[in-house]
């Protein structure tokens, strides 16, 4: 059994950290008194302690405690014993690098397959896919592999952005980049716009939030999925 | 001796492929009848043949022939014997992957250090830096290393984009991503806007084009370099 929330972003424009998700998180983590936070992605290079404080401040609003995985001498045990787990956003390369370096990627995967509730935002969502190959992040460190947890049978493109009409910029759009990916890879990609998330209950994956999401499958035209639909039959 | 043109982009908005650079290229490649083209970056997954045709069409306007490296049975010899070399843009991960797979990265570096004139655009410029860690591209393939040719003592961020004022998007800006990079890495980064290029003559590196470029050094505020200045004393 799996019990995951895979969110495009921690924060939507004009509101506080995790604010738009708090009502959902209150129900989702109803059985978890304390949340284990994985701060490895370090947005802006922030320290693990400071990042954990930010997460703790948000979760305090729904009466949850937060502890950082770096506060444990044995991170594997910390994951296995957690009542709930949250991996925040930042740089996906560094997040994946640290998950390998600390040798906890497989432990995290197995723990989540056994039902521990998990929230991922941005980079923390990317790692739920088959690989991290659809991150938008800069390759600022070289991780041992791009393979991630395969908790869902496709990849996530977090903070999905539609092409900007009338743009004079010649750099590739997000859609072009994902098309390039599909020249070399079969796995589908779900472009999750800011404010969208996936709810994963066992093998059932449902799109939540107010927006549609854009699904990219190899050799097919992208399609828009409506909020509330089940995401399935994915290559 | 080195003789390089390191350009942010092949194409500026509203003009044809390489058009803005052709007057410069005519003088730069005056001694080269035929240009060896490295199409490994495959923008949009285009075939090597088709990509080479695009390059050939542009260079025909200044009476140069273009041959693709994939047309040679021995790519190392093709590089060593070239009168001039051009590496086009596309996906930097795939470009670097193929340079390693074909075992030509070192040959290319040595050949360029010996003076063969070289044009790089976008991904083809990124590989002139110390590492490819400041690419904007998606990690669609896993290269054996992020290390590149170190022909210049800093990295390139091609297609550099200034933060968009008033944007409601919560994904990181280019500047934020480069700041994250400097948490983990010392090497400086030059943000080259579309229409800018570097002219490298031996160890002298000069900013060309009409725009300023943005230089990011570890633990310092970014600075704007004026066109025409020498880029030097880089960490």
XYZ file of C-alpha atoms in Angstrom:
470
model
C 0.000 0.000 0.000
C 1.121 3.542 -0.724
C -0.102 6.801 0.721
C 1.551 9.740 -1.021
C 0.971 13.382 -1.864
C 3.151 14.460 -4.761
C 2.937 18.235 -5.170
C 4.301 20.486 -7.904
C 5.349 23.178 -5.448
C 5.506 23.906 -1.720
C 4.234 27.416 -2.237
C 1.818 29.086 -4.604
C 2.257 32.756 -5.414
C 0.982 35.114 -2.743
C 0.670 32.666 0.152
C 2.927 31.156 2.810
C 5.007 27.992 2.770
C 2.684 24.964 2.290
C -0.335 27.192 3.075
C -2.492 25.983 0.154
C -1.919 22.361 1.196
C -2.463 22.653 4.962
C -6.149 21.571 5.017
C -5.222 18.516 2.939
C -2.166 17.795 5.085
C -4.187 17.944 8.301
C -6.331 15.032 7.129
C -3.487 13.263 5.374
C -1.190 13.226 8.399
C -4.009 12.722 10.944
C -2.221 9.659 12.393
C 1.217 11.279 12.455
C 2.225 13.324 15.476
C 5.729 13.972 14.214
C 6.881 14.355 10.620
C 10.373 13.362 9.517
C 11.702 16.081 7.207
C 14.296 15.392 4.522
C 16.018 18.742 3.842
C 18.678 17.415 1.436
C 17.514 19.520 -1.553
C 18.556 22.752 0.268
C 16.864 25.470 -1.831
C 19.272 28.365 -2.258
C 21.853 26.321 -0.335
C 20.029 26.913 2.965
C 21.317 24.848 5.928
C 19.490 21.667 6.966
C 18.609 23.278 10.300
C 17.144 26.424 8.800
C 15.204 24.483 6.198
C 13.808 22.195 8.888
C 12.707 25.272 10.877
C 10.713 26.499 7.873
C 8.970 23.149 7.546
C 8.365 23.013 11.316
C 6.772 26.464 11.312
C 4.293 25.430 8.617
C 3.417 22.106 10.219
C 2.975 23.757 13.631
C -0.165 25.343 12.167
C -1.752 21.900 12.021
C -0.212 20.832 15.351
C 2.501 18.579 13.978
C 6.098 18.402 15.128
C 8.891 18.212 12.557
C 12.332 16.625 12.972
C 15.104 16.728 10.393
C 16.652 13.472 9.195
C 20.084 15.058 9.777
C 19.340 15.124 13.517
C 19.476 11.307 13.641
C 22.706 9.341 13.794
C 21.048 6.555 11.786
C 19.004 8.017 8.907
C 17.775 4.586 7.765
C 16.244 3.898 11.163
C 14.782 7.399 11.227
C 12.958 6.644 7.964
C 11.781 3.196 9.056
C 10.425 4.532 12.348
C 8.814 7.706 10.983
C 5.082 8.334 11.437
C 5.072 10.523 8.349
C 7.724 11.860 5.972
C 8.111 15.105 4.025
C 10.799 15.835 1.429
C 10.997 19.509 0.515
C 12.065 21.109 -2.739
C 15.345 22.651 -3.811
C 17.927 21.130 -6.115
C 16.985 17.639 -7.308
C 20.580 16.704 -8.220
C 21.752 17.435 -4.683
C 18.705 15.697 -3.164
C 19.318 12.523 -5.186
C 23.045 12.766 -4.489
C 22.453 12.836 -0.734
C 19.871 10.042 -0.852
C 22.531 7.858 -2.504
C 25.391 9.118 -0.312
C 23.411 8.387 2.848
C 22.312 5.092 1.321
C 18.629 5.719 2.110
C 16.940 5.766 -1.308
C 15.915 2.109 -1.170
C 14.911 2.336 2.503
C 12.717 5.333 1.734
C 11.129 3.541 -1.234
C 10.395 0.404 0.814
C 9.058 2.397 3.758
C 6.689 4.314 1.488
C 5.590 1.085 -0.221
C 4.684 -0.155 3.252
C 2.296 2.745 3.796
C 4.082 5.497 5.725
C 2.371 8.720 4.585
C 4.633 10.879 2.442
C 4.503 14.430 1.171
C 6.852 15.524 -1.599
C 7.048 19.015 -3.035
C 8.992 19.897 -6.188
C 12.333 18.009 -5.913
C 10.693 15.841 -3.242
C 8.083 14.931 -5.848
C 10.546 14.329 -8.668
C 12.111 11.477 -6.668
C 8.777 9.612 -6.619
C 9.081 9.043 -10.373
C 11.115 6.456 -12.241
C 14.024 8.832 -12.840
C 14.882 12.454 -12.071
C 15.350 13.123 -15.791
C 12.549 15.689 -15.977
C 13.750 18.027 -13.280
C 14.169 21.695 -14.203
C 17.122 22.031 -11.865
C 20.723 22.800 -12.698
C 23.206 19.901 -12.508
C 25.248 21.533 -9.716
C 26.453 18.175 -8.349
C 26.948 14.794 -10.082
C 24.772 12.130 -8.457
C 25.723 8.434 -8.780
C 22.573 7.764 -10.826
C 19.450 9.506 -12.132
C 17.248 6.578 -11.012
C 14.762 7.432 -8.293
C 12.046 5.585 -6.335
C 9.599 4.454 -9.056
C 6.684 4.837 -6.634
C 4.654 5.934 -9.640
C 5.190 4.497 -13.148
C 6.049 7.841 -14.762
C 8.163 10.927 -14.158
C 7.177 14.324 -12.773
C 7.952 17.696 -14.275
C 7.298 19.978 -11.304
C 6.488 23.699 -11.697
C 5.274 22.875 -15.214
C 5.170 26.016 -17.354
C 3.258 26.506 -20.577
C 5.142 28.064 -23.501
C 4.982 31.859 -23.243
C 3.147 33.226 -26.268
C 5.073 35.861 -28.148
C 8.328 35.163 -26.269
C 11.472 36.269 -28.097
C 13.679 33.962 -26.031
C 15.348 31.232 -28.122
C 16.053 28.783 -25.272
C 13.911 25.648 -25.379
C 10.402 25.610 -23.876
C 9.529 23.041 -21.237
C 7.486 21.115 -23.813
C 10.426 20.999 -26.252
C 12.721 19.705 -23.513
C 10.291 16.922 -22.653
C 10.012 16.016 -26.347
C 13.813 15.744 -26.482
C 13.650 13.469 -23.442
C 11.252 11.169 -25.311
C 13.739 10.727 -28.151
C 15.898 8.815 -25.678
C 13.415 7.515 -23.075
C 10.050 5.720 -23.033
C 8.778 6.661 -19.583
C 5.875 9.125 -19.604
C 6.091 12.541 -17.949
C 3.380 14.425 -16.113
C 3.750 18.209 -16.175
C 2.309 19.335 -12.824
C 1.483 23.037 -12.685
C 1.976 24.989 -9.459
C -1.064 24.295 -7.274
C -1.584 20.724 -8.540
C -0.705 17.524 -6.732
C -1.129 13.786 -7.088
C -2.849 11.752 -4.415
C -1.537 8.180 -4.459
C -3.517 5.537 -2.555
C -2.036 2.118 -3.184
C -1.880 1.965 -6.991
C -4.596 4.580 -7.566
C -3.211 7.953 -8.637
C -5.585 10.943 -8.722
C -4.896 14.477 -9.900
C -5.847 17.081 -7.268
C -5.928 20.877 -7.112
C -7.761 23.298 -9.368
C -5.674 22.979 -12.507
C -5.282 20.524 -15.352
C -1.984 18.680 -15.780
C -0.181 17.960 -19.056
C 0.693 14.357 -19.844
C 3.537 13.597 -22.256
C 3.762 10.081 -23.690
C 6.356 8.931 -26.189
C 5.214 9.253 -29.820
C 1.856 10.765 -28.859
C 0.537 14.294 -28.673
C 0.475 15.680 -25.128
C -2.922 15.636 -23.441
C -4.495 17.677 -20.646
C -5.810 15.755 -17.659
C -8.673 17.248 -15.645
C -8.423 17.586 -11.895
C -10.078 14.613 -10.181
C -9.246 12.063 -12.875
C -7.295 8.918 -12.236
C -3.869 8.910 -13.909
C -3.500 5.417 -15.329
C -2.614 3.119 -18.233
C 0.684 4.887 -18.416
C 3.470 3.524 -20.578
C 47.194 29.018 -28.754
C 43.419 29.013 -28.833
C 41.056 30.539 -31.339
C 37.473 30.174 -30.185
C 34.066 31.817 -30.540
C 31.795 30.845 -27.665
C 28.260 32.059 -28.376
C 25.189 32.077 -26.165
C 22.873 31.045 -28.996
C 22.936 30.042 -32.660
C 19.942 32.205 -33.428
C 18.601 35.516 -32.185
C 14.905 36.212 -32.365
C 13.664 37.232 -35.806
C 16.644 36.109 -37.872
C 17.915 32.912 -39.482
C 20.234 30.239 -38.120
C 23.645 31.801 -37.310
C 22.648 34.923 -39.302
C 23.790 37.450 -36.673
C 27.218 35.776 -36.524
C 27.911 35.296 -40.251
C 30.023 38.466 -40.768
C 32.160 37.449 -37.773
C 32.365 33.836 -38.938
C 33.499 34.855 -42.411
C 36.603 36.496 -40.966
C 37.043 33.914 -38.213
C 37.025 30.930 -40.570
C 38.874 32.718 -43.392
C 41.488 29.931 -43.530
C 38.959 27.089 -43.316
C 37.383 25.818 -46.523
C 35.470 23.056 -44.777
C 34.002 23.080 -41.267
C 33.641 19.890 -39.233
C 30.234 19.944 -37.545
C 29.533 18.113 -34.283
C 25.751 17.503 -34.230
C 25.674 15.362 -31.054
C 23.441 17.776 -29.082
C 20.505 17.080 -31.474
C 18.027 19.884 -30.616
C 14.527 18.430 -30.511
C 16.057 15.014 -31.214
C 16.751 15.950 -34.856
C 18.918 13.445 -36.798
C 22.638 14.102 -37.251
C 22.107 14.366 -41.018
C 19.300 16.893 -40.786
C 21.152 18.961 -38.219
C 24.261 18.964 -40.394
C 22.143 20.172 -43.333
C 20.971 23.155 -41.274
C 24.556 24.071 -40.407
C 25.644 23.551 -44.027
C 22.919 25.845 -45.321
C 24.052 28.665 -43.021
C 27.755 28.244 -43.789
C 27.059 28.087 -47.537
C 26.212 31.792 -47.270
C 29.865 32.497 -46.496
C 31.085 29.884 -49.018
C 32.093 27.214 -46.508
C 31.414 23.500 -46.790
C 30.220 21.584 -43.736
C 30.755 17.889 -42.984
C 29.284 16.061 -40.009
C 31.577 14.175 -37.651
C 29.195 11.196 -37.914
C 30.141 10.869 -41.608
C 33.683 9.797 -40.627
C 34.580 6.278 -39.550
C 37.236 7.723 -37.239
C 35.898 10.776 -35.376
C 39.228 11.410 -33.610
C 41.042 11.720 -36.921
C 38.213 13.913 -38.250
C 38.787 16.334 -35.363
C 42.584 16.301 -35.676
C 42.425 16.957 -39.421
C 39.680 19.595 -39.359
C 40.329 23.086 -40.736
C 37.634 24.472 -38.446
C 35.091 22.983 -36.036
C 31.549 23.941 -35.043
C 29.514 22.324 -32.255
C 25.848 23.275 -32.375
C 23.350 23.560 -29.544
C 20.703 21.180 -28.287
C 20.868 19.056 -25.159
C 24.149 19.440 -23.266
C 23.746 16.132 -21.395
C 23.461 14.219 -24.675
C 26.303 16.210 -26.249
C 28.645 15.463 -23.340
C 27.457 11.851 -23.276
C 28.354 11.375 -26.947
C 31.711 13.155 -26.593
C 32.591 10.612 -23.890
C 31.016 7.642 -25.708
C 32.960 8.437 -28.864
C 36.032 9.113 -26.742
C 36.729 12.460 -28.431
C 36.472 15.000 -25.596
C 40.206 15.034 -24.914
C 41.073 15.009 -28.639
C 38.784 17.974 -29.198
C 40.308 19.850 -26.258
C 43.876 19.214 -27.448
C 43.036 20.118 -31.046
C 41.492 23.414 -29.947
C 44.459 24.140 -27.681
C 46.610 23.717 -30.776
C 44.749 26.481 -32.589
C 42.061 24.936 -34.812
C 39.340 27.612 -34.987
C 36.191 26.608 -33.111
C 32.665 27.932 -32.931
C 30.372 26.768 -30.164
C 26.749 27.827 -29.732
C 24.687 27.112 -26.630
C 25.494 23.470 -25.663
C 28.570 23.721 -27.897
C 29.653 26.674 -25.755
C 28.876 25.023 -22.430
C 31.478 22.332 -23.179
C 34.223 24.981 -23.385
C 33.859 25.601 -19.656
C 35.281 23.619 -16.751
C 32.079 21.638 -16.242
C 28.602 21.489 -17.796
C 27.063 22.246 -14.402
C 25.477 25.521 -15.520
C 23.503 24.197 -18.460
C 19.772 24.946 -18.523
C 19.058 21.618 -20.195
C 17.092 18.688 -18.860
C 19.084 15.638 -17.721
C 17.547 13.341 -20.364
C 20.582 11.049 -20.450
C 23.225 10.262 -17.780
C 26.691 11.202 -19.016
C 29.778 9.537 -17.481
C 30.917 12.877 -16.042
C 29.961 16.563 -15.952
C 33.580 17.591 -16.651
C 34.109 19.360 -19.963
C 37.052 20.892 -21.843
C 38.264 23.679 -19.497
C 39.294 25.795 -22.476
C 38.256 28.789 -20.399
C 38.679 28.910 -16.598
C 34.981 29.364 -15.842
C 31.602 27.956 -16.825
C 29.029 29.299 -19.273
C 25.341 29.795 -18.641
C 24.044 30.111 -22.199
C 20.749 31.856 -23.051
C 21.125 33.767 -19.781
C 17.782 35.206 -18.675
C 17.218 38.004 -16.194
C 14.579 37.435 -13.511
C 11.153 38.403 -14.855
C 9.782 41.283 -12.807
C 6.368 40.627 -11.364
C 6.439 36.922 -12.248
C 4.091 34.763 -10.156
C 6.026 31.584 -10.995
C 7.613 29.969 -7.926
C 10.287 27.938 -9.763
C 13.826 29.213 -9.220
C 15.225 32.040 -11.353
C 18.437 31.526 -13.285
C 20.292 33.684 -10.755
C 18.995 31.609 -7.835
C 20.089 28.398 -9.545
C 23.594 29.758 -10.087
C 23.729 30.843 -6.435
C 22.822 27.273 -5.426
C 25.635 26.038 -7.674
C 28.095 28.252 -5.777
C 27.178 26.614 -2.477
C 28.833 23.465 -3.824
C 31.322 24.747 -6.410
C 34.021 27.434 -6.652
C 34.245 27.883 -10.418
C 32.819 31.180 -11.697
C 29.920 31.328 -14.141
C 29.362 33.783 -16.954
C 25.721 34.350 -17.891
C 25.815 35.043 -21.643
C 22.650 36.639 -22.991
C 21.362 35.743 -26.450
C 23.385 37.796 -28.937
C 26.602 37.788 -26.862
C 29.690 35.719 -27.482
C 33.212 35.328 -26.187
C 36.198 35.692 -28.473
C 39.110 33.636 -27.159
C 42.566 34.336 -28.645
C 45.166 32.307 -26.783
C 44.473 33.192 -23.142
C 42.719 36.494 -23.881
C 38.939 36.298 -23.538
C 36.869 39.231 -24.797
C 33.108 39.778 -24.529
C 31.540 40.540 -27.919
C 28.060 41.471 -29.150
C 25.870 44.377 -28.095
C 24.878 43.241 -24.616
C 26.461 43.081 -21.200
C 27.097 39.690 -19.587
C 26.532 38.752 -15.944
C 29.436 37.306 -14.009
C 28.796 35.158 -10.943
C 31.694 34.504 -8.560
C 31.466 32.515 -5.354
C 30.749 34.671 -2.288
C 30.537 37.876 -4.317
C 27.706 39.889 -5.754
C 27.165 39.297 -9.471
C 28.586 41.980 -11.750
C 27.756 43.140 -15.269
C 30.576 43.095 -17.809
C 30.455 45.544 -20.713
C 30.867 44.352 -24.268
C 34.488 44.690 -25.385
C 36.034 44.073 -21.975
C 38.516 41.325 -21.278
C 37.153 38.611 -19.001
C 39.991 37.821 -16.624
C 41.263 37.224 -13.079
C 38.568 34.662 -12.697
C 38.553 32.333 -9.728
